[in-house]
XYZ file of C-alpha atoms in Angstrom:
412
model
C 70.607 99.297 97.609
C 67.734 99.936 100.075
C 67.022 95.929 100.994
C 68.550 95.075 104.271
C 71.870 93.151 104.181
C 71.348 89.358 105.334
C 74.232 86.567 106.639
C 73.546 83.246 105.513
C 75.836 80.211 105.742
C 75.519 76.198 105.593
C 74.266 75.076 109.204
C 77.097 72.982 111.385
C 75.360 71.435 114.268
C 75.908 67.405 115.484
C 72.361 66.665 113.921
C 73.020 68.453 110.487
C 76.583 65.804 110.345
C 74.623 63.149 111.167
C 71.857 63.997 108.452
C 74.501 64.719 105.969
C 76.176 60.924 106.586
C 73.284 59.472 106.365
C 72.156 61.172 103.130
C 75.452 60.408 101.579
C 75.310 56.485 102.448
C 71.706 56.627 100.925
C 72.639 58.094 97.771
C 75.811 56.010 97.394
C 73.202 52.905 97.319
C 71.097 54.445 95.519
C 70.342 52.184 92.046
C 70.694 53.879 88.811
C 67.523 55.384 87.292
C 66.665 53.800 84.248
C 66.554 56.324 80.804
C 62.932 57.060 80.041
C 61.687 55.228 77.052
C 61.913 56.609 73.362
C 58.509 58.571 72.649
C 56.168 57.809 68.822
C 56.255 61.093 66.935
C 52.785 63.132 67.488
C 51.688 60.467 69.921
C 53.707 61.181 73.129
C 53.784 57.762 74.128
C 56.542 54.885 74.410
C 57.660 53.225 71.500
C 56.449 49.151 71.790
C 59.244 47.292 72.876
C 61.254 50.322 73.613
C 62.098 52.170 77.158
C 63.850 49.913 79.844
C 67.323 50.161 78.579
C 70.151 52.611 79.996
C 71.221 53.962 77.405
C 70.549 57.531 78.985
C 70.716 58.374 82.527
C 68.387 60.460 84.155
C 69.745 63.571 85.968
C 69.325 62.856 89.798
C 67.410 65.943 91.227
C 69.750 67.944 93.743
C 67.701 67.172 96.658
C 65.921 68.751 99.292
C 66.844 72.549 100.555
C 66.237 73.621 103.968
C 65.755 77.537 104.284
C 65.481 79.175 107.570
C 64.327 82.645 107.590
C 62.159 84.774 109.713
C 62.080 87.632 106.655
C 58.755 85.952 104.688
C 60.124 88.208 102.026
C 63.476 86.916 101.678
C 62.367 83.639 102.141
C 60.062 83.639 98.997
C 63.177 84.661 97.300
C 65.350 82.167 98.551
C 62.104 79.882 97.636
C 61.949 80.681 94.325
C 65.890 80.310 93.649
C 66.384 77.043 94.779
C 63.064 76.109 93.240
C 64.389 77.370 89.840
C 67.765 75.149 90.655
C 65.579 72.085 91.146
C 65.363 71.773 94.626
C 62.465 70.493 96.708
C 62.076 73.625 99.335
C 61.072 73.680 103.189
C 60.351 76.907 104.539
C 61.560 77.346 108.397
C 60.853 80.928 109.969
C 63.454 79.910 113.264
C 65.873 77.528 114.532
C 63.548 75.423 116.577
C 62.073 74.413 113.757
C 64.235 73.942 111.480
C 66.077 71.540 113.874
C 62.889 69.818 114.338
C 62.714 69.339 110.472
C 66.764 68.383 110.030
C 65.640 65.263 112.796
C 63.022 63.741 110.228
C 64.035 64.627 107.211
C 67.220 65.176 104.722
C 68.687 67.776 103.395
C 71.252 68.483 100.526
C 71.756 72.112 101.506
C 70.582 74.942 104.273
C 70.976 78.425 103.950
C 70.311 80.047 107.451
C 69.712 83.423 108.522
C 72.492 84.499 111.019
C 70.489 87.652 112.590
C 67.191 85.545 113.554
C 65.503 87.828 116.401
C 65.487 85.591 119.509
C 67.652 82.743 118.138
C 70.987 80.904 118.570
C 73.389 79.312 116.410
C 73.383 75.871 116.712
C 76.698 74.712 117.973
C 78.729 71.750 116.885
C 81.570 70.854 114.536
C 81.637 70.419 110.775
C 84.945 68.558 108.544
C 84.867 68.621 104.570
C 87.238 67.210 102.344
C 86.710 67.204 99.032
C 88.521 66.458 95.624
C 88.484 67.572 92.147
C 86.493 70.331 92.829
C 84.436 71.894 89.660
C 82.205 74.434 88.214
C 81.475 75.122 84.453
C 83.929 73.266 83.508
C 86.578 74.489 85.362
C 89.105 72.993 87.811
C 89.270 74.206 91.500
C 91.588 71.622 92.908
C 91.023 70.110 96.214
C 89.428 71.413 100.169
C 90.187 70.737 103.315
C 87.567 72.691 105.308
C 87.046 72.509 109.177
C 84.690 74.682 111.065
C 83.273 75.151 114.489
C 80.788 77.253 116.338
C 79.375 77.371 119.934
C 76.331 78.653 119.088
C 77.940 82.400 119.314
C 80.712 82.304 117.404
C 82.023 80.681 114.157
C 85.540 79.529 114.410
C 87.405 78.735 111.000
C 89.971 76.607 111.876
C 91.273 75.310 108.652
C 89.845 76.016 105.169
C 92.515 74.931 102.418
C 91.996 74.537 98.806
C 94.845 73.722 96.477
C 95.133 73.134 92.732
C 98.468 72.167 91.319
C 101.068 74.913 93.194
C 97.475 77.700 93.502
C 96.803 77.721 97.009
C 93.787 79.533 99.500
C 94.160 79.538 103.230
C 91.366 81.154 105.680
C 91.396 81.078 109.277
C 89.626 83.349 111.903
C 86.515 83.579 113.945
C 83.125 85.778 113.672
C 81.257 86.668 116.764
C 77.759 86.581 115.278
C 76.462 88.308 118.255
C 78.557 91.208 118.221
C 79.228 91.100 115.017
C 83.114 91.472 115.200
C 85.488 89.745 113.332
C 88.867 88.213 115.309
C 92.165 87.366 113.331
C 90.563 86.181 110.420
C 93.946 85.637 107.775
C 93.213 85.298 104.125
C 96.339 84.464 101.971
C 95.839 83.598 98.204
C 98.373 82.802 95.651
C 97.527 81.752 91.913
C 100.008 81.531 89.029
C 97.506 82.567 86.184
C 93.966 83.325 86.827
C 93.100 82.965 83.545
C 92.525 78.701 84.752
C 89.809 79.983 86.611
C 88.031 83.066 84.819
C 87.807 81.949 81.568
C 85.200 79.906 81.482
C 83.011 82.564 84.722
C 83.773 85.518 82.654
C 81.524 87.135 79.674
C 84.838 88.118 78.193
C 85.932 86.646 75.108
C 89.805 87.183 76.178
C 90.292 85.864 79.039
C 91.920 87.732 81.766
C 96.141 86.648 82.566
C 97.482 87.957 85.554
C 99.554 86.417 88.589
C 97.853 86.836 92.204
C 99.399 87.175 95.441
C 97.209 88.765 98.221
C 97.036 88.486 102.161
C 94.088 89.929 104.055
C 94.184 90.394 107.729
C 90.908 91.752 109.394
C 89.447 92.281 113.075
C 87.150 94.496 114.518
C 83.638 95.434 114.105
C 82.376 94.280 110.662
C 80.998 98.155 109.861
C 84.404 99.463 110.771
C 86.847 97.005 111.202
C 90.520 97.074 110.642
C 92.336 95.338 107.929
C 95.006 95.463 106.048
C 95.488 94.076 102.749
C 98.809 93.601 100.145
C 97.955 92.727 96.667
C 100.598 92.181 93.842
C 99.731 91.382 90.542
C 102.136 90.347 87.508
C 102.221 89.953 83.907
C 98.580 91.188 83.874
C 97.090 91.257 80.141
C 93.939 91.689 78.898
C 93.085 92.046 75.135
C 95.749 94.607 74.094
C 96.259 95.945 77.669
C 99.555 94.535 79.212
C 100.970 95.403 82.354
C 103.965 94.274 83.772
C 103.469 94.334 87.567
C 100.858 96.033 90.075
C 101.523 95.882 94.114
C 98.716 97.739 96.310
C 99.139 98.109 100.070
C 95.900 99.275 101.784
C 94.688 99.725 105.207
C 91.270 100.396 107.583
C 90.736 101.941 110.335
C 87.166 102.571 111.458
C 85.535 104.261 108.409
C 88.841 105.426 106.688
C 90.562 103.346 104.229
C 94.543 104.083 103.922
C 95.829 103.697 100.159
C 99.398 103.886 100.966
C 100.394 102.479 97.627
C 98.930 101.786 94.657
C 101.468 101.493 91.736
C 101.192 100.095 87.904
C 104.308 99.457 85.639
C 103.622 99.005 82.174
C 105.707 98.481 79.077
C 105.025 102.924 78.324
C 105.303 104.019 81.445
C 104.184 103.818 85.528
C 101.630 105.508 87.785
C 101.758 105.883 91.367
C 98.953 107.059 93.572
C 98.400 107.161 97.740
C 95.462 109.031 99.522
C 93.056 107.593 102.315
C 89.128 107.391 101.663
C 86.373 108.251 104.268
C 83.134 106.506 104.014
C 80.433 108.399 104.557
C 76.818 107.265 106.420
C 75.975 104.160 105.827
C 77.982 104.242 102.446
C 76.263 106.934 101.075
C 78.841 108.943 99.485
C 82.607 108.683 99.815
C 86.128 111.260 100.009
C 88.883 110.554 97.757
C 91.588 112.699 99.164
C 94.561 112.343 96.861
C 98.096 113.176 98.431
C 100.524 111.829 95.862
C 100.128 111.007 92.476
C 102.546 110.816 89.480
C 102.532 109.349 86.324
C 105.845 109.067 83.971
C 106.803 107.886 80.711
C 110.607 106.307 79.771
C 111.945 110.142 81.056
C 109.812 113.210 81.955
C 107.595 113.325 84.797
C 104.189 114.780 85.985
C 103.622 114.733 89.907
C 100.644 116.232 92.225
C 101.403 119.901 93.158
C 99.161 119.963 96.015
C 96.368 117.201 97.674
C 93.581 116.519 95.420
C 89.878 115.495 96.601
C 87.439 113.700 94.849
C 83.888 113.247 95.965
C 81.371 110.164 94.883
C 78.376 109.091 95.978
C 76.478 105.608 95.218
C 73.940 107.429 93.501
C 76.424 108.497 90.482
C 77.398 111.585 91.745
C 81.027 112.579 90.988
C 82.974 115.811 91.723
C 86.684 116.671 91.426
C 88.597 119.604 93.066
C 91.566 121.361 91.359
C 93.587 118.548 90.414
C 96.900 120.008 89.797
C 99.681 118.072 88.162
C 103.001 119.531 86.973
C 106.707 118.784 85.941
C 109.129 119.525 83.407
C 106.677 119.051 80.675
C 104.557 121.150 81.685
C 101.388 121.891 83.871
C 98.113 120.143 83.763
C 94.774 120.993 85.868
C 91.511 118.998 85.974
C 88.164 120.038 88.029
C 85.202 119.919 87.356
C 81.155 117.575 87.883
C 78.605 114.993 87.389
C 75.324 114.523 88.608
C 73.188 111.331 89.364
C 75.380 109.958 85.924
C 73.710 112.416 83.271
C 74.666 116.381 83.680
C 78.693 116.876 83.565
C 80.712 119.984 83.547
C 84.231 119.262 83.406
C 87.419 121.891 82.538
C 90.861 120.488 81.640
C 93.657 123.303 81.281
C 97.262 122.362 79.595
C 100.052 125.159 79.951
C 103.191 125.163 78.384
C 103.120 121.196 77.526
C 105.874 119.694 75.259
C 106.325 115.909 74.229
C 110.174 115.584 75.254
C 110.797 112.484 76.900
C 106.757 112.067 77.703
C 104.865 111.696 74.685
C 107.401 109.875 72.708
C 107.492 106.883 75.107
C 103.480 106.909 74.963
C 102.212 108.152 71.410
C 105.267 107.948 68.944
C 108.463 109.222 68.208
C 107.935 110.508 64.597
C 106.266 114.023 65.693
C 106.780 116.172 68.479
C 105.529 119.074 69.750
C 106.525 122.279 72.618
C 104.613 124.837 73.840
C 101.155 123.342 74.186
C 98.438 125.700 75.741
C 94.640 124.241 75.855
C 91.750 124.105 77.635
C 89.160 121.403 77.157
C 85.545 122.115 78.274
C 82.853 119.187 78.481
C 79.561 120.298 79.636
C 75.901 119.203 78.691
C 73.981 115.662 79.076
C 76.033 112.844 79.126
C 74.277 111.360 76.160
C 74.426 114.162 74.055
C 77.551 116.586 75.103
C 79.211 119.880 74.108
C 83.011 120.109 73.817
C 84.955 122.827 73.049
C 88.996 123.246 72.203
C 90.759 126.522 72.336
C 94.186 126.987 72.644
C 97.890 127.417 70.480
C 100.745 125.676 69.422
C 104.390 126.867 69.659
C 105.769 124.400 67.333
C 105.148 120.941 66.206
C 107.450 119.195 63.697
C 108.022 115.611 62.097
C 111.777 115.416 60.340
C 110.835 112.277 59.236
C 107.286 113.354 57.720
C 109.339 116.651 56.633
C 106.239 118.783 58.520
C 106.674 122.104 60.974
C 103.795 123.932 62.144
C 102.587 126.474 64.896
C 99.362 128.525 65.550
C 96.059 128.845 67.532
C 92.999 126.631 67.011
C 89.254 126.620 68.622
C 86.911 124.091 68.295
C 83.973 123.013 68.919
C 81.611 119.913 69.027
């Protein structure tokens, strides 16, 4: 949270394409290694007559990295990564020399610092098409990527990748200078993610959902203005199924507009809208809350008034008179938690029944009017207090044949 946030992309000048030819020619020539001989048990030498055959291949090392960084921090870091991945590092500390290192030598890869003190981008042009893309044993499809950059900014003029009818289009520019991005379009659609997260993910069960999402984004890149429409569909996970999600947001400077945020599932649907404010440099944040409902197959609970919620990065978490009500009743939530460990949190019930609510969500066999309760959590988060108090009108099951009322209290 406190290290300083670093840009890094692949380097596009005229002498990087030419390196990168060049290096691909070589290693298309390139003869096969042989497999290294069989070793003697105990020994750790070859076996006699044994060890030119190629009946294994040796893994071809990934190459040479080029890292350009003026940080020597970060560049120890970046070191040790690609040192770890099996790359052969060379340490640059600024353009100049880095150049001067890309004209006698090649490289697989670069990774560039985009906020070198005193530096330029290199400009030029780079084109990539590739096919069959993979990682971890999954299928990305195919690329068509062109970029360009005149040493200030970095234009994406194309950047396609498509798999079967999954598609990802990106175009736009980024002033590295000012910083500002300038009609940079993101539009994704994927029929099941599931082809692509289930082999990234530590989940067992793999996430399903269908994806359709554009992003559209200009403006300073602290506080720019975007605007993004997601829609999910047949969304399960595990025993979790929902049957469609759509959120519409929007930015502008350091507010971010919900105006929609709404999931349908097989029990019911929630809707929510608000706006949240970031605070200094993403400190803490304000959730204010200006509609909210959730409803079951009848019945109804909507916000009375707007609600505010208050977070910060560090875990702290604070809610304000949440106030829901309808014709099942009245519910209100407020209530603490610091840094993750000390809560204090009050939830009061009035006059609740199940009709046309809880049947839809719980089942239909019992049902209940004239719920009042309050709920109060307070204490460590590891080791909490709870205590129930509250009475019961009525609650009956016909089919169970069971009808009772009274008060309760409770405590844990």
């Amino acid at each position: 949270d406190t290290a300083p946030t670093e840009h890094y992309t692949f380097i596009a000048s005229s002498a990087a394409s030419d390196v990168y030819k060049r290096q691909d020619q070589a290693l298309a020539s390139r003869p096969a290694l042989a497999a290294a001989p069989p070793l003697e048990e105990g020994t750790g030498r070859a076996r006699p007559g044994e060890g030119s055959g190629s009946e294994l291949a040796e893994e071809t090392p990934p190459g040479q990295a080029l890292v350009v960084e003026d940080d020597a921090g970060w560049r120890s870091i970046l070191s040790e990564l690609l040192s770890d991945a099996g790359y052969e590092v060379r340490l640059c500390s600024s353009y100049g020399e880095a150049l001067g290192c890309l004209r006698r030598e090649k490289y697989a890869v670069a990774i560039v610092d985009l906020s070198l003190e005193g530096s330029t981008m290199p400009g030029g042009t780079a084109d990539i098409k590739a096919q069959k893309l993979s990682f971890e044993k999954t299928q990305f499809g195919n690329a068509d990527i062109r970029l360009t950059s005149d040493g200030q900014k970095i234009t994406v003029e194309t950047f396609k990748v498509r798999q079967a009818k999954d598609r990802v289009d990106l175009k736009g520019s980024f002033d590295l200078k000012s910083r500002i991005f300038e009609k940079v379009k993101l539009d994704i659609a994927i029929a099941d993610v599931a082809a692509y997260t289930k082999n990234l993910l530590p989940q067992k069960q793999p996430i399903n959902a269908a994806v359709r999402a554009n992003l559209t984004i200009s403006g300073p890149l602290q506080e720019p203005a975007a605007r993004a429409d997601i829609a999910l569909k047949e969304v399960q996970l595990n025993d979790v199924k929902i049957s469609n999600a759509i959120f519409k947001l929007r930015s502008s400077g350091r507010r971010i507009y919900i105006d929609l945020a709404q999931v349908n599932a097989p029990l019911g649907e929630a809707k929510l809208a608000g706006n949240l404010l970031r605070g200094p440099a993403d400190a803490a944040f304000d959730l204010e809350l200006t509609d909210l409902s959730l409803s079951g197959q009848k019945a109804l609970l909507a916000l009375k008034k707007p609600a505010y919620i208050h977070f910060t990065r560090s875990g702290d978490f604070s809610l304000k008179d949440i106030s829901l009500g309808g014709p099942n009743g009245d519910i209100r939530l407020k209530g603490s938690l610091a840094a993750q460990k000390k809560a204090d949190f009050d939830l009061s019930i009035s006059d609740v029944n199940s009709h046309g609510w809880f049947e839809s969500l719980v089942t239909e066999r019992v049902r209940f009017s004239g719920l009042n309760a309050r709920i109060h959590l307070f204490g460590t988060m590891n080791s909490p207090s709870v205590s129930v108090t509250g009475d019961l009108a009525n609650l009956d099951s016909q089919q169970d044949r069971l009808s009772l009322s009274g008060r309760f209290d409770l405590s844990y």
